[in-house]
Amino acid sequence: MDLEHSPAWGALTKLHAQHHHSTIAEHFALDPKRAARLSIQHDGLLFDYSKTGLTDSIKAGLIALADQQALDTQKNAMFSGAHINNSEDRAVMHVALRAPRDAAYHVDGRNISDDIHDTLDHMRRFCDTIHKGEWRGHNGQPIKTIVHIGIGGSDLGPYMVCDALKDFALNGMNIHFVSNVDGAALHNCLGQINPDETLFLIASKSFTTEETLKNAESAKAWFLKTTGAAHEAIAKHFAAMTVNVDAAVTFGIDADNIFGFGAYVGGRFSLWSSIGLPIALYLGFDHFTALLNGAHAMDQHFLHAPNHENLPVLLGLIGIWHRNFCTYESLAILPYAQNLTALPAYLQQMDMESNGKTVDRNGRDLPYATGPVIFGASGTNGQHAFYQLIHQSQTIIPCEFIAFKTALSPLQDHHDALLCHVLAQSRALMIGRKSEATAPEKHFSGNRPSTTLIVDALSPYHLGQILALYEHKIFVQGAIWGLNSYDQPGVELGKILAKEISGALPTIKNGQSATTSFDPSTQNMLDYLFKN
């Protein structure tokens, strides 16, 4: 039976019709214990979802929807190594990447845990040689700077983690990230570094990604020209995270400095794999291990906790309620931590690339909406950017606030003010404010839903928990919508067309007509940009 015609979906549609005129504030007035009932404390986290429109009957209906869609069965299939990425015929096993050494995770009858921990051991040894000063560059200088070259999931994850946890960085270690094919990105980076003490990390699963390879080749050319070193020096200043060992070796990278990962690792879920090498180099391997441990702890909670008190399940079901029954099209991710400035962009890619789809895993065109538009910013900066629309626009945008109990800085009064702001924002969204007739512009309608996740501290362990929480939230929603959340065909078309345009450039630059036929708009812009 199609989801939209199923009993659980129909029951939730009726519940929305019954309750959509009720306000969140009215729910609180009727139930003084609502906040305690609709919040969960778990392992240093407090998740409060009482400021949504959920009632006991709606929550029960959403859990019934999860049961109807066999969420537990689908979850167990992922953890057991089934090929849930059916379009690419692959298992999806990022959970295995952060499991302990004695765990057994199987793909196609083979325990992959041994391979994973062999790679982790390789990464630790490599990091130790850098951190202890045993690794020396071509002229004997120790490595003090890391330049990570990648794009998409190979860039956003490591960048976000390193930025979030920079207070844990090893003394004397610097890091830069280059992703955009825009030459300004690489040029600006190279102007800040000393090549003699720099290690370049090239992250590309296939070692064929256009943007990454162009940046890598330019970085290599710059290094050789600036240092005057022989080509053999590349081996002392470049390492790679890839499955294409031959291509990396051809580039000039020593085979001992190539770190692989399995086909079961998707790019936007890859920071737990060897793609996390820049994290381990910048923060130290023990902090990288703590990040993995936090994620594994959330994996176990997701796997074993009952749905009515399972954090990823509840967060995912709330999103289903908002997207499909309340028809809210967007979602704001609002971390009240300056060090999490990059988190909304990371979650944007993870969510929108996973669930931004119009066909299910069997190819059926879907009549219902799937992934929302994700955006956000760190508080309180976002308050002075787009909160005006969130509070007073006719467009209702659910918000997911993230706050931290413990300050990262010694400025406790600043942290107190920050926490006051995050609590005030969720309260203002709920209660609104009635204005005098003479000042209608000051009216706030309120009744705008939000959840709040309060975390004990922004540490490697707790960040691992947060990231795994959102990974599993996306799994929950994709499972219910019937999606394959682990392919990304929408990324490919633009790449194909870019190659067609690139192939036409020499002809156009010579003032001739391209042999490829483009639409008039594209042709007009090509002529303007490239014709002499």
PDB file of N, CA, C and O in Angstrom, residues 32 259 267 308 310 316 322 456 487:
ATOM      1  N   PRO A  32       0.191  21.197  32.827  1.00  0.00           N
ATOM      2  CA  PRO A  32       1.353  21.786  33.516  1.00  0.00           C
ATOM      3  C   PRO A  32       2.608  20.914  33.453  1.00  0.00           C
ATOM      4  O   PRO A  32       3.717  21.410  33.630  1.00  0.00           O
ATOM      5  N   PHE A 259      45.316   6.379   2.324  1.00  0.00           N
ATOM      6  CA  PHE A 259      44.400   5.823   3.314  1.00  0.00           C
ATOM      7  C   PHE A 259      43.063   5.537   2.637  1.00  0.00           C
ATOM      8  O   PHE A 259      42.405   6.440   2.122  1.00  0.00           O
ATOM      9  N   GLY A 267      29.965   9.865   0.873  1.00  0.00           N
ATOM     10  CA  GLY A 267      30.739  11.081   1.100  1.00  0.00           C
ATOM     11  C   GLY A 267      30.250  11.922   2.256  1.00  0.00           C
ATOM     12  O   GLY A 267      31.034  12.380   3.089  1.00  0.00           O
ATOM     13  N   HIS A 308       9.454   5.628  21.462  1.00  0.00           N
ATOM     14  CA  HIS A 308       8.837   6.763  22.159  1.00  0.00           C
ATOM     15  C   HIS A 308       9.844   7.561  22.987  1.00  0.00           C
ATOM     16  O   HIS A 308       9.533   8.661  23.444  1.00  0.00           O
ATOM     17  N   ASN A 310      13.354   7.556  21.819  1.00  0.00           N
ATOM     18  CA  ASN A 310      14.529   7.439  20.956  1.00  0.00           C
ATOM     19  C   ASN A 310      14.761   8.790  20.292  1.00  0.00           C
ATOM     20  O   ASN A 310      13.939   9.257  19.501  1.00  0.00           O
ATOM     21  N   GLY A 316      13.151  12.843  13.952  1.00  0.00           N
ATOM     22  CA  GLY A 316      12.719  12.552  12.593  1.00  0.00           C
ATOM     23  C   GLY A 316      11.209  12.599  12.448  1.00  0.00           C
ATOM     24  O   GLY A 316      10.680  13.143  11.463  1.00  0.00           O
ATOM     25  N   HIS A 322       5.834  18.057  10.698  1.00  0.00           N
ATOM     26  CA  HIS A 322       5.914  19.436  10.200  1.00  0.00           C
ATOM     27  C   HIS A 322       5.884  19.482   8.669  1.00  0.00           C
ATOM     28  O   HIS A 322       5.214  20.338   8.089  1.00  0.00           O
ATOM     29  N   ASP A 456      25.640  19.095  27.324  1.00  0.00           N
ATOM     30  CA  ASP A 456      26.463  19.462  28.483  1.00  0.00           C
ATOM     31  C   ASP A 456      27.641  20.346  28.097  1.00  0.00           C
ATOM     32  O   ASP A 456      27.941  21.315  28.785  1.00  0.00           O
ATOM     33  N   ASP A 487      21.965   7.809  -2.152  1.00  0.00           N
ATOM     34  CA  ASP A 487      22.515   8.159  -3.454  1.00  0.00           C
ATOM     35  C   ASP A 487      22.245   9.644  -3.682  1.00  0.00           C
ATOM     36  O   ASP A 487      21.600  10.303  -2.867  1.00  0.00           O
TER      37      ASP A 487
END
